[in-house]
Short mmCIF file of C-alpha atoms in Angstrom, two decimals:
data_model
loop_
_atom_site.label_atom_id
_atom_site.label_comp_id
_atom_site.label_asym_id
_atom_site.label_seq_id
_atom_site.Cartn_x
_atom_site.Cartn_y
_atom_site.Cartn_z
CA UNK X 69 -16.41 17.73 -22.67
CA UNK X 70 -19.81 18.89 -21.63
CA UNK X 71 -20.67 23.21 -21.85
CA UNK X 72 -19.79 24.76 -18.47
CA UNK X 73 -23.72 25.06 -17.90
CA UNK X 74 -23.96 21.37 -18.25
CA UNK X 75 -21.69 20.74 -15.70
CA UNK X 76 -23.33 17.78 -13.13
CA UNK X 77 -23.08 16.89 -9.64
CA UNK X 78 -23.25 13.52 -9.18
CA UNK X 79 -23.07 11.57 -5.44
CA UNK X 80 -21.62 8.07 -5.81
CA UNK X 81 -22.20 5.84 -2.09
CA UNK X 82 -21.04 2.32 -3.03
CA UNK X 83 -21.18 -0.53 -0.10
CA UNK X 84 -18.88 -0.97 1.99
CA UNK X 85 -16.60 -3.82 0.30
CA UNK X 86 -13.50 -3.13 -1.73
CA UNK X 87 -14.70 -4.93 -4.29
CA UNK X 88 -17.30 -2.29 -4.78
CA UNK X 89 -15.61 0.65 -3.63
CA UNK X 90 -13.10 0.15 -6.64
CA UNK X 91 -15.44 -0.07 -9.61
CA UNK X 92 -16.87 2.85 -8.13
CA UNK X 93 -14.23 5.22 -7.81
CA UNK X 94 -12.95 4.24 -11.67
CA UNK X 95 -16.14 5.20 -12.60
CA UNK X 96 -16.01 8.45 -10.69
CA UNK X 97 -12.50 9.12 -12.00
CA UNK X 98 -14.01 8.76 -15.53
CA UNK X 99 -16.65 10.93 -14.97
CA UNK X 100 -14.86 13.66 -13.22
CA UNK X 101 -12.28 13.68 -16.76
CA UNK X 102 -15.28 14.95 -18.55
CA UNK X 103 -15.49 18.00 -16.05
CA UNK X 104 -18.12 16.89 -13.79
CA UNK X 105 -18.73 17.19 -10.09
CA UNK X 106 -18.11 13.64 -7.88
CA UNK X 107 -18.78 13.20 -4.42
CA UNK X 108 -17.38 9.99 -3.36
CA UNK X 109 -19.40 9.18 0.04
CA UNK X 110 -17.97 6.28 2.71
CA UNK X 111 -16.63 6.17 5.78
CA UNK X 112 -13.69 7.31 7.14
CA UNK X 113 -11.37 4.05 7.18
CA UNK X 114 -12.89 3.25 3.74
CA UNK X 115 -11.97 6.63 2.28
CA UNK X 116 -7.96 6.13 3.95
CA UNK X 117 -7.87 2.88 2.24
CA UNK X 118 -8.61 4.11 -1.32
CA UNK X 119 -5.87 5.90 -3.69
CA UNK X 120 -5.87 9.74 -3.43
CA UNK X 121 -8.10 11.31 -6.40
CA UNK X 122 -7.48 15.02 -6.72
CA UNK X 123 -10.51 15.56 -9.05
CA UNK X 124 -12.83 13.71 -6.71
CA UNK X 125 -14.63 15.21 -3.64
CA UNK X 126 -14.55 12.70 -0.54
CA UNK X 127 -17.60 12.97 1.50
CA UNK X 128 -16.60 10.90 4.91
CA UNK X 129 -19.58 9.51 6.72
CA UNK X 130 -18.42 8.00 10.40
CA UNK X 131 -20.24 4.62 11.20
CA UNK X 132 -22.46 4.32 14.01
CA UNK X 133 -21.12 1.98 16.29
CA UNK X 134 -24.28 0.93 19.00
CA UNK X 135 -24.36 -0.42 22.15
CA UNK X 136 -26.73 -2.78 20.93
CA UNK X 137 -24.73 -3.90 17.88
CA UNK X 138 -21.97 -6.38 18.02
CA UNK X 139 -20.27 -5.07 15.12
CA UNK X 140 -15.72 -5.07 15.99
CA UNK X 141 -14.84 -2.12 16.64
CA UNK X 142 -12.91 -0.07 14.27
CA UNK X 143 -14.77 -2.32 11.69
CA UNK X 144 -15.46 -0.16 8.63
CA UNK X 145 -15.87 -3.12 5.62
CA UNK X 146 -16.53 -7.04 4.74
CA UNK X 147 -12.75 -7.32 5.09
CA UNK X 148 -12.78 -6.35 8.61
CA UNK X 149 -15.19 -8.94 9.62
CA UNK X 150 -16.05 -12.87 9.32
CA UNK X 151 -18.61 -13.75 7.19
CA UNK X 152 -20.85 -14.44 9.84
CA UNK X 153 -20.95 -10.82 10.77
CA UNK X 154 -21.80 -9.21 8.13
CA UNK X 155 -25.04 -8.45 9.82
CA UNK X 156 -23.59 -6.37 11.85
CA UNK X 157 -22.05 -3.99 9.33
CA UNK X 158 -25.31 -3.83 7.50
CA UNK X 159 -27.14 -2.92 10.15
CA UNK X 160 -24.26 -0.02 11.00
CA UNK X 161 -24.63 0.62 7.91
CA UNK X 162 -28.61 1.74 7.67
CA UNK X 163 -27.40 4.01 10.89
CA UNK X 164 -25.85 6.66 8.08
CA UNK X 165 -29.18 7.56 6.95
CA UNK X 166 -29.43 10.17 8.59
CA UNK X 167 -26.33 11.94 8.17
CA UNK X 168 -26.74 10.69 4.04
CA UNK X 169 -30.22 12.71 4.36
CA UNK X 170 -28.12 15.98 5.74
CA UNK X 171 -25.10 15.44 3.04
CA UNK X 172 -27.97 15.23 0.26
CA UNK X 173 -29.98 18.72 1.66
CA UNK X 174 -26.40 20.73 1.91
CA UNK X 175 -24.45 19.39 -1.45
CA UNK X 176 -27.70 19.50 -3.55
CA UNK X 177 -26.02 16.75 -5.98
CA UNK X 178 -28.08 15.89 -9.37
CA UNK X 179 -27.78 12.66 -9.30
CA UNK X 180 -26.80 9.83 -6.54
CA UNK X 181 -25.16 6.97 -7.76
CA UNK X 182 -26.22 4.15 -4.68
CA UNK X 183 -24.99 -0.05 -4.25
CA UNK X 184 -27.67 -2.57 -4.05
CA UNK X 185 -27.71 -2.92 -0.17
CA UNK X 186 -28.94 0.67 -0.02
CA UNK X 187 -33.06 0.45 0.18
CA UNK X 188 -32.94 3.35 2.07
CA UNK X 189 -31.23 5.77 -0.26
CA UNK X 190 -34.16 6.53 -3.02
CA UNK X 191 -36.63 7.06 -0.63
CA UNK X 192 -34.34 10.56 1.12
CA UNK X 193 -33.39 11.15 -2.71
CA UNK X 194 -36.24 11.39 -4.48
CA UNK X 195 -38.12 13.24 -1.15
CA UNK X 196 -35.19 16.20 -1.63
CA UNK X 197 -35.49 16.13 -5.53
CA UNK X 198 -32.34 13.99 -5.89
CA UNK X 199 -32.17 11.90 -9.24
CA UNK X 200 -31.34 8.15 -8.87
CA UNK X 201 -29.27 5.86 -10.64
CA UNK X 202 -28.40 1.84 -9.37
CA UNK X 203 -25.01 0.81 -9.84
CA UNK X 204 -24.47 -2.95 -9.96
CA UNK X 205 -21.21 -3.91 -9.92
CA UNK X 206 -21.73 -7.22 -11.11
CA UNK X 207 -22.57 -8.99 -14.64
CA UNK X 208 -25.70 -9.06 -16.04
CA UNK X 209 -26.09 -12.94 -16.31
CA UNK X 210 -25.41 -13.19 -12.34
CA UNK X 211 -27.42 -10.61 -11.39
CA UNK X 212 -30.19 -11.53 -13.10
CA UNK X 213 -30.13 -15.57 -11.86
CA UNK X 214 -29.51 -14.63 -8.96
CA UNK X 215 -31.95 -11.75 -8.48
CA UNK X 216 -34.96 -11.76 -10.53
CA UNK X 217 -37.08 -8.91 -10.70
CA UNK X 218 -37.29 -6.33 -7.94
CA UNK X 219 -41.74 -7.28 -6.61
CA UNK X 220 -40.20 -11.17 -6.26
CA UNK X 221 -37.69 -9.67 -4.32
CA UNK X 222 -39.43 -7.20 -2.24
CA UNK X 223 -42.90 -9.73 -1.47
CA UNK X 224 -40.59 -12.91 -1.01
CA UNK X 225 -42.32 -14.74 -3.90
CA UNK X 226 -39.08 -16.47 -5.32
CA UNK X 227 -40.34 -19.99 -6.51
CA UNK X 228 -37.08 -21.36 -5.79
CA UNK X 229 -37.06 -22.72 -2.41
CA UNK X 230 -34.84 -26.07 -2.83
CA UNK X 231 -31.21 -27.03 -3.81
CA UNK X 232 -32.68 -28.51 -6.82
CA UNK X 233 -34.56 -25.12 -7.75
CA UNK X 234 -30.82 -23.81 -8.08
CA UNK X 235 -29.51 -26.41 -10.57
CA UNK X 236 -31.64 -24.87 -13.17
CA UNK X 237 -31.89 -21.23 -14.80
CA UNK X 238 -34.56 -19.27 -13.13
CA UNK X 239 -38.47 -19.30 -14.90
CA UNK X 240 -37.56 -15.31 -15.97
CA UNK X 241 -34.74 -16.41 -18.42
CA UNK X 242 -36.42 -17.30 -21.64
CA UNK X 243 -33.87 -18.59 -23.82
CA UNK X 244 -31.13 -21.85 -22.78
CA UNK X 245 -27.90 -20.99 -21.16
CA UNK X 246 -25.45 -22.86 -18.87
CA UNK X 247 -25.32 -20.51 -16.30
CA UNK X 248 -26.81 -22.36 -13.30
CA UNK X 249 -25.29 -23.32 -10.13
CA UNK X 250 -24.19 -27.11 -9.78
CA UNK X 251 -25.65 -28.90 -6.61
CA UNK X 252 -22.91 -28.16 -4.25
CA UNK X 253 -22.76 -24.77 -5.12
CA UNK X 254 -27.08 -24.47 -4.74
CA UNK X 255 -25.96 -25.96 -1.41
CA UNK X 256 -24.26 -23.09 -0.08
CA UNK X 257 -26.16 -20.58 -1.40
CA UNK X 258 -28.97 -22.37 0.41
CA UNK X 259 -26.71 -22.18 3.58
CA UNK X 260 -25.27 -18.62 3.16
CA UNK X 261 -26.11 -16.08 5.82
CA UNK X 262 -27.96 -13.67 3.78
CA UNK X 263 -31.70 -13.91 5.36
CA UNK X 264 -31.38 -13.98 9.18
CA UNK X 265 -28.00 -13.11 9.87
CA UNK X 266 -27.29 -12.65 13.30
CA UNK X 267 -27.75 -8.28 13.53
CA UNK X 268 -29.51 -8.02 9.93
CA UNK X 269 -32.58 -6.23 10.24
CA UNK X 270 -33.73 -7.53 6.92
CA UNK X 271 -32.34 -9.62 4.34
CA UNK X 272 -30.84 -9.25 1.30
CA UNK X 273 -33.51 -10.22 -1.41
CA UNK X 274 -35.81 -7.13 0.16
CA UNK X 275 -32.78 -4.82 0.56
CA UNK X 276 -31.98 -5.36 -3.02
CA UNK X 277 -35.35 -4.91 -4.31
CA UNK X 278 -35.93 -1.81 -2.89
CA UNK X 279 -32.65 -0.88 -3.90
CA UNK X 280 -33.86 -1.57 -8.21
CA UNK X 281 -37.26 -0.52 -7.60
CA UNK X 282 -36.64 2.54 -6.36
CA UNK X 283 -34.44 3.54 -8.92
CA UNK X 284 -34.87 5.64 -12.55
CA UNK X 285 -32.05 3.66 -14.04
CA UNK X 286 -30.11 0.86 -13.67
CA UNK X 287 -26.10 1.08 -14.39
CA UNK X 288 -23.91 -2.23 -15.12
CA UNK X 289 -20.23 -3.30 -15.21
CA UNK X 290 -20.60 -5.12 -17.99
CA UNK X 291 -21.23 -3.94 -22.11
CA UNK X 292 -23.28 -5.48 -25.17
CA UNK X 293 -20.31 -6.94 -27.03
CA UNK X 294 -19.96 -9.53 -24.16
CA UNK X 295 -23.68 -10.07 -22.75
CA UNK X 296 -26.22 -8.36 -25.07
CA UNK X 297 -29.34 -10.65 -24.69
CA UNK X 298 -28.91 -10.23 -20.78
CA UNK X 299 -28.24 -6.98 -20.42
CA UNK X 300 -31.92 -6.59 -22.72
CA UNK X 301 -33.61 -9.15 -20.39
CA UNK X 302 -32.56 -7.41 -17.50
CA UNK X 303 -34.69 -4.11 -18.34
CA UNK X 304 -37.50 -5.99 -19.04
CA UNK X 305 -37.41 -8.19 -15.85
CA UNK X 306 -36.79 -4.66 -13.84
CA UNK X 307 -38.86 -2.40 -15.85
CA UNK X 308 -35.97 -0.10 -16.36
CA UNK X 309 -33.47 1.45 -18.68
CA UNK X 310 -30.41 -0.17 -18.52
CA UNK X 311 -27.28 1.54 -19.52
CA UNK X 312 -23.85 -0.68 -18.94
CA UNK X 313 -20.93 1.01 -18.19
CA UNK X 314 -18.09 -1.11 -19.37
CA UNK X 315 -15.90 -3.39 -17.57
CA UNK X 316 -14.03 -0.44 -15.69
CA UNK X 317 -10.79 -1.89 -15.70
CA UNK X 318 -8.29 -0.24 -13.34
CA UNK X 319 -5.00 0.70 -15.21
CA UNK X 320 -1.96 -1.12 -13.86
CA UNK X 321 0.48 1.43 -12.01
CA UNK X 322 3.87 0.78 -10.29
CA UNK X 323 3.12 2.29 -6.87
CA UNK X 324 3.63 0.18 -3.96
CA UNK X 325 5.38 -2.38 -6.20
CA UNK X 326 8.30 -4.56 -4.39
CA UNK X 327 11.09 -4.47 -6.81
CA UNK X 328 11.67 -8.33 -5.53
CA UNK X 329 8.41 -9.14 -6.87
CA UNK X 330 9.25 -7.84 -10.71
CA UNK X 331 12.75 -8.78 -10.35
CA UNK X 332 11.25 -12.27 -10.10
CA UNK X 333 8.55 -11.99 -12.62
CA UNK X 334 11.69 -10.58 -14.96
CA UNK X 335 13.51 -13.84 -14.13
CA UNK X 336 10.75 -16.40 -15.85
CA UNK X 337 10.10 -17.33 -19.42
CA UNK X 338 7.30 -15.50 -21.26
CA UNK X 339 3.77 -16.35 -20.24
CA UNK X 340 4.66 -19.40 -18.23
CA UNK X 341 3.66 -18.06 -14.82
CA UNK X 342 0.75 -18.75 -12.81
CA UNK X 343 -0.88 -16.10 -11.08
CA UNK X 344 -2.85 -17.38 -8.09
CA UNK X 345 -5.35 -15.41 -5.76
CA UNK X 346 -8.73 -16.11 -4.46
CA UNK X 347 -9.69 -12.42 -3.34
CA UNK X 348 -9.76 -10.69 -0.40
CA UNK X 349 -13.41 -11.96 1.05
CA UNK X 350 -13.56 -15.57 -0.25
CA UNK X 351 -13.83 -18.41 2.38
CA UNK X 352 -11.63 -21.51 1.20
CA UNK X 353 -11.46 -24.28 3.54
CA UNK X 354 -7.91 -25.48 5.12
CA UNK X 355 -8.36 -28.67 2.14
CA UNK X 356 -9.38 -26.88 -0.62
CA UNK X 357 -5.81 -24.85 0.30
CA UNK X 358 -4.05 -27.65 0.29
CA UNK X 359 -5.35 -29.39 -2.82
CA UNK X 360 -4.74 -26.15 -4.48
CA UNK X 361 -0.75 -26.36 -3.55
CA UNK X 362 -0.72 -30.04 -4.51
CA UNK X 363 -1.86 -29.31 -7.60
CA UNK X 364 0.95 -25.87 -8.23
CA UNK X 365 3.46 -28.26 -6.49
CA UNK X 366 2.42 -31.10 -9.22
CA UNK X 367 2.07 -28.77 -12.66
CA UNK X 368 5.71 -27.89 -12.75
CA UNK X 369 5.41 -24.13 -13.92
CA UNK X 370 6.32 -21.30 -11.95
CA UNK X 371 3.48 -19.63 -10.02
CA UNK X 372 3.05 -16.77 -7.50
CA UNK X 373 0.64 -17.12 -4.81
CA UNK X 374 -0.75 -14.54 -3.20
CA UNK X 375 -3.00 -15.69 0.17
CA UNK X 376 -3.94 -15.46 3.29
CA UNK X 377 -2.59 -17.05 6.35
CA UNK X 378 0.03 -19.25 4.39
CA UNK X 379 1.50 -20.49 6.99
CA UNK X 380 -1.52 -22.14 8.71
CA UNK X 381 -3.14 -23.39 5.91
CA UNK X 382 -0.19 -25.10 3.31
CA UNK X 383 1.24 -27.94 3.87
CA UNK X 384 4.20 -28.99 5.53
CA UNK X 385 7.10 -28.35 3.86
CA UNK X 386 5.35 -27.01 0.61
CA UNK X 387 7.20 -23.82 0.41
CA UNK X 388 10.97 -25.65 1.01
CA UNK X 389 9.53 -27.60 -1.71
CA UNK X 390 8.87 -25.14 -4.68
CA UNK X 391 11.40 -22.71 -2.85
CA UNK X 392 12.91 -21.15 -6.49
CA UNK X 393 9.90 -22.01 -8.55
CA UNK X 394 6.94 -20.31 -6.68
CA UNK X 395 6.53 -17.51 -4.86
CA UNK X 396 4.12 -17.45 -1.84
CA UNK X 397 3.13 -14.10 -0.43
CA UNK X 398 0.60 -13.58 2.54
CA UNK X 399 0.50 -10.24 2.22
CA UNK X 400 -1.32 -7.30 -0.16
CA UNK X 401 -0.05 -7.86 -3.78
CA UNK X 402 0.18 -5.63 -6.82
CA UNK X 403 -2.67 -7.94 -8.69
CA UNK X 404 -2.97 -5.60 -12.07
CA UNK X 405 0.89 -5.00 -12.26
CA UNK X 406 1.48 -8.90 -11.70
CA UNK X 407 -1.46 -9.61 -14.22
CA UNK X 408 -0.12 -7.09 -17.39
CA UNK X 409 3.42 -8.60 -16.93
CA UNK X 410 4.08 -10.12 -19.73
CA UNK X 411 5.76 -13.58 -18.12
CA UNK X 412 2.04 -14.50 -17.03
CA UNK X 413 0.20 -16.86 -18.88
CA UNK X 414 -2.70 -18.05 -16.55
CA UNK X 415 -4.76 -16.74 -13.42
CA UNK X 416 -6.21 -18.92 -10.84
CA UNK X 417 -8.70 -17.24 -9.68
CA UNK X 418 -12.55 -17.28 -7.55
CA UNK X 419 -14.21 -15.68 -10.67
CA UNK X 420 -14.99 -12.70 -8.75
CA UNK X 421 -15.77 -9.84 -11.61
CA UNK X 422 -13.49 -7.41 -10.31
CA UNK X 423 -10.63 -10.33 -10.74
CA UNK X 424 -11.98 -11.44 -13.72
CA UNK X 425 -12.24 -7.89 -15.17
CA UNK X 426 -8.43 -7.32 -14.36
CA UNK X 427 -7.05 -10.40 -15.62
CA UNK X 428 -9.03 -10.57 -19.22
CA UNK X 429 -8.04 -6.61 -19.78
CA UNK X 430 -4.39 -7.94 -19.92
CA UNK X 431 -5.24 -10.97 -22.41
CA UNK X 432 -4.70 -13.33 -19.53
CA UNK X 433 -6.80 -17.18 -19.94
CA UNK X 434 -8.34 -17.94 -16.20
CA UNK X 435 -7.91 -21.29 -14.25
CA UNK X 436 -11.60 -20.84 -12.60
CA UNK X 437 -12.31 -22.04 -8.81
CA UNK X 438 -15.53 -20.39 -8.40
CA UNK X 439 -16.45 -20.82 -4.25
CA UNK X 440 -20.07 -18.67 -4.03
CA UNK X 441 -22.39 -16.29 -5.31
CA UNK X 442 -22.18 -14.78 -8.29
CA UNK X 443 -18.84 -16.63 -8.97
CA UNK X 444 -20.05 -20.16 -10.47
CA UNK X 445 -22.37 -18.55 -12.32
CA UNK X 446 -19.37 -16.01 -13.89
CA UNK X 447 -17.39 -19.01 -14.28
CA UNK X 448 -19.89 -20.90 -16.32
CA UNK X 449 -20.49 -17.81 -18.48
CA UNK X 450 -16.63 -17.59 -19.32
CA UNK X 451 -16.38 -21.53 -19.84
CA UNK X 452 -18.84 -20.77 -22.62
CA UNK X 453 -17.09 -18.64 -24.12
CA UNK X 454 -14.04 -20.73 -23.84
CA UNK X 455 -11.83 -18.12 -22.00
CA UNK X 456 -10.34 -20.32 -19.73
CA UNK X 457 -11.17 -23.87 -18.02
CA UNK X 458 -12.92 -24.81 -14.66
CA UNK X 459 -11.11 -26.28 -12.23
CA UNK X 460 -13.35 -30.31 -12.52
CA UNK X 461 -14.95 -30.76 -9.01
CA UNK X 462 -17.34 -33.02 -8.02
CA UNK X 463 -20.80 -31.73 -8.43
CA UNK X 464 -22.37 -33.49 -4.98
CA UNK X 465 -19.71 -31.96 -2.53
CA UNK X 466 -17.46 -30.13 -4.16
CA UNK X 467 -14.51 -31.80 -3.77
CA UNK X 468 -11.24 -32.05 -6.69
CA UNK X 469 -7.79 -33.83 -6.74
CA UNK X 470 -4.78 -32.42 -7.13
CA UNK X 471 -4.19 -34.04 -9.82
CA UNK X 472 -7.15 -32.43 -11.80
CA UNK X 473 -5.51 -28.79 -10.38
CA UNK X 474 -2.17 -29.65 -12.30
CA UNK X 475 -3.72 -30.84 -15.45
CA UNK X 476 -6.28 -27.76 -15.97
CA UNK X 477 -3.64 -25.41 -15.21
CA UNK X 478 -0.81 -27.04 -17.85
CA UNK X 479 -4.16 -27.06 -20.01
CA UNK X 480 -4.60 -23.57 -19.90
CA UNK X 481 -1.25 -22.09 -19.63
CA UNK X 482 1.26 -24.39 -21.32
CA UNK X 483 -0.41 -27.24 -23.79
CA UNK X 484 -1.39 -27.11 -27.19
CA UNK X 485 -5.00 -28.24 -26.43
CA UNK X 486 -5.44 -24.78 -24.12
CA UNK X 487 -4.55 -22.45 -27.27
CA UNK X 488 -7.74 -21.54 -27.83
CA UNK X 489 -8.53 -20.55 -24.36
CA UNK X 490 -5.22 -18.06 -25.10
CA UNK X 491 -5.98 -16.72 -28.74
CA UNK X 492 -9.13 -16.37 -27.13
CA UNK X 493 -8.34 -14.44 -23.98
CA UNK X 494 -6.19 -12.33 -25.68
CA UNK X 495 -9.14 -11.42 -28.46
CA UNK X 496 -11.06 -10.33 -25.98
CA UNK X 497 -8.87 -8.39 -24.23
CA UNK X 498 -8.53 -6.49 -27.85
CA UNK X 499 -12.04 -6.29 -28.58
CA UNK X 500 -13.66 -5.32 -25.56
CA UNK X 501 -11.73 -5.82 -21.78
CA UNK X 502 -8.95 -3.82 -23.35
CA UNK X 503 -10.27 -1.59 -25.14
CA UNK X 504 -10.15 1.72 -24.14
CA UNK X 505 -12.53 3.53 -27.05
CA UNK X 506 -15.48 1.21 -26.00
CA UNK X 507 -15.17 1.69 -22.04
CA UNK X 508 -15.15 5.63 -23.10
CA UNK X 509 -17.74 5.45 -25.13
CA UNK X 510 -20.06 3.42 -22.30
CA UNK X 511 -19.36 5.97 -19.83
CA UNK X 512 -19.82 9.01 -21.97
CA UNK X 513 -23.81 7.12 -22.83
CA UNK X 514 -24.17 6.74 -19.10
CA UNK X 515 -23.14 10.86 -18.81
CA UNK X 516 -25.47 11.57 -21.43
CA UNK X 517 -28.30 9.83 -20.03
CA UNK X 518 -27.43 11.76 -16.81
CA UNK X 519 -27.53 15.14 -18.28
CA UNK X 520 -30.66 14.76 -20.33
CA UNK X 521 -32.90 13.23 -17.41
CA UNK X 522 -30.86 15.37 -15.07
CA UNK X 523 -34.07 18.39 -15.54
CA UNK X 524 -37.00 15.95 -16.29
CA UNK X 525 -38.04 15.24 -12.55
#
């Protein structure tokens, strides 16, 4: 623990998604064990939905709602709102400059810890002699394919302009990897709304680059023994230090947990389950649904399904049908408590790195359906490392069989030809997504760095 006269202050102001409200409040909670000072800034609906932290300070920022914005009302996150509207929290969003400015000139905080949508944040920091520290919540590999480095960003000067651009590793990597979008994946990030969205004042690629360039270092959910040579490239590309944090895993508790839901997990064979779930923000078309419950209905093994809308998107008759064998729930689930029971053997999931974080720290091999963003390009990093299997699509349109659904997840949870994708899920849960000595000793490196640059403005 750090000498009472080393004691820091440190802000933390992650976007406004769950998926990176999470990562950052573990990594507050592991910063506030070693005695240190968080302030934990959101808004007010954000701050109700997150687990009560004695040792952290919540700093509640209401969001702007104007006339001239078409944002819902009461809408406070990404899961509040359609994709298409995004805009519209974004540009709610930059209206908490202001009161960020006052918070930073009454707290006095050494350090702010800011997302990568925040371009406006190191500007009001570094003006009121506020250090400032990036925190990416994704992997290195993704971020830096699908990034680059911050001037590209910032002029508009990415040379990839076509679908075809996608399908290859960006001109910054220097060395051969597989970690490239396939054409119907380039497709849609082609398509996504991230430049022009209806109520964005600017797009993403300049946000962002602000967001890196105007910070003194950069911070990363991820740690050498998994991605070393891109976790190096990514300094040099950004011209900064780079300090990665861990993976951050959150630990699995039994609050909120239906005792129907462990009764039935207590009821199946060891590590035969499948755990399905495609996050909270993911868009998956009525088909892809349905080829998705072909495929459960066709493997045989028990699975529990946890989705949205069920009962307008499955098909007719599907739950009568596996009524006994799989569980479908259309509600909030307890993913890590589901995850580290021990009747789970495989996780279906969008290869978003929170979910892929949470189901590798309990030793559990992943059935991938990556659907955009950063998740093909997580999934194609984990194929290589032969931690769990792709779902096969076709690389034009995107489109699978649920045939190929039932034979990938058998694969991976119940055949002898998937054992390696088990030893090796489970070796990695032991040597680093488990692994409680390394994630301390990222986060105490991180702290370090902190308190050593904290006087050298």
């Amino acid at each position: 623990m750090a000498e009472p006269n080393h004691k820091l202050h440190v802000a933390v102001f992650p976007w406004l998604a769950l998926g990176h409200m999470i990562p950052y409040l573990q990594l507050s909670k592991l910063i506030a064990t070693k005695g240190h000072t968080i302030s934990f800034i959101s808004t007010p609906r954000n701050i109700a939905r997150l687990p009560k932290t004695p040792s952290i300070n919540f700093v509640s920022l209401p969001l702007p709602h104007a006339v001239d914005n078409n944002l819902l009302e009461n809408a406070e996150s990404t899961t509040d709102v359609p994709e298409t509207h995004i805009g519209y929290l974004k540009k709610a969003f930059d209206g908490l400059s202001e009161p960020f400015s006052e918070f930073l000139q009454a707290s006095k905080p050494d350090w702010i810890v800011y997302d990568i949508l925040h371009y406006w944040v190191p500007p009001i920091a570094e003006k009121l002699g506020v250090r400032r520290a990036l925190f990416c919540t994704f992997n290195a590999a993704s971020i830096i394919v699908i990034n680059g480095p911050s001037s590209i960003m910032i002029n508009g000067r990415d040379p990839r302009k076509s679908v075809e651009d996608l399908m290859d590793p960006p001109p910054w990597v220097p060395f051969e990897t597989n970690v490239a979008y396939r054409p119907f994946e380039a497709r849609r990030i082609m398509e996504y709304p991230t430049a022009g969205v209806t109520g964005a004042e600017l797009n993403d690629s300049y946000r962002t680059g602000l967001a890196y360039a105007g910070s003194e270092v950069i911070a990363i959910r991820t740690c050498t023994e998994l991605e070393p040579e891109w976790i190096q490239l990514l300094g040099e590309i950004q011209g900064k230090p780079v300090i990665p944090l861990g993976l951050l895993p959150a630990k699995a508790t039994d609050d909120d947990v239906d005792d129907d839901i462990i009764e039935w997990l207590d009821r199946q064979r060891a590590k035969s389950v499948v755990y399905v779930a495609l996050g909270t923000e993911v868009t998956v078309s009525e088909e892809e649904i349905q080829g998705l419950a072909h495929g459960l209905e066709l493997c045989g093994l028990p699975f529990f399904w946890t989705i949205r809308k069920a009962s307008v998107f499955l098909p007719d008759g599907f739950e009568e049908r596996v009524k006994g064998r799989g569980v479908v729930r259309a509600e909030w689930a307890p993913q890590g408590r589901i995850l580290s029971h021990g009747s789970v053997g495989g996780f279906v999931t969008h290869c978003g790195w929170g979910s892929v974080v949470e189901g590798l720290s309990f030793g559990v091999p992943l059935i991938m359906f990556p659907c955009n963003l950063d998740q093909p390009l997580v999934a194609r990093m984990l194929a290589g490392m032969k931690i769990g299997q792709e779902i096969p699509r076709n690389e034009r349109d995107g489109s699978f069989t649920s045939v190929s659904v039932a034979e990938t997840i058998r694969v991976v949870v119940a055949e002898e030809e998937g054992k390696i994708y088990r030893d090796n899920a489970g070796s990695m849960q032991k040597k680093v997504f488990g692994d409680k000595r390394l994630q301390d000793q990222c986060v105490d490196s991180f702290i370090k760095f902190l308190e050593n640059q904290r006087a050298g403005m």
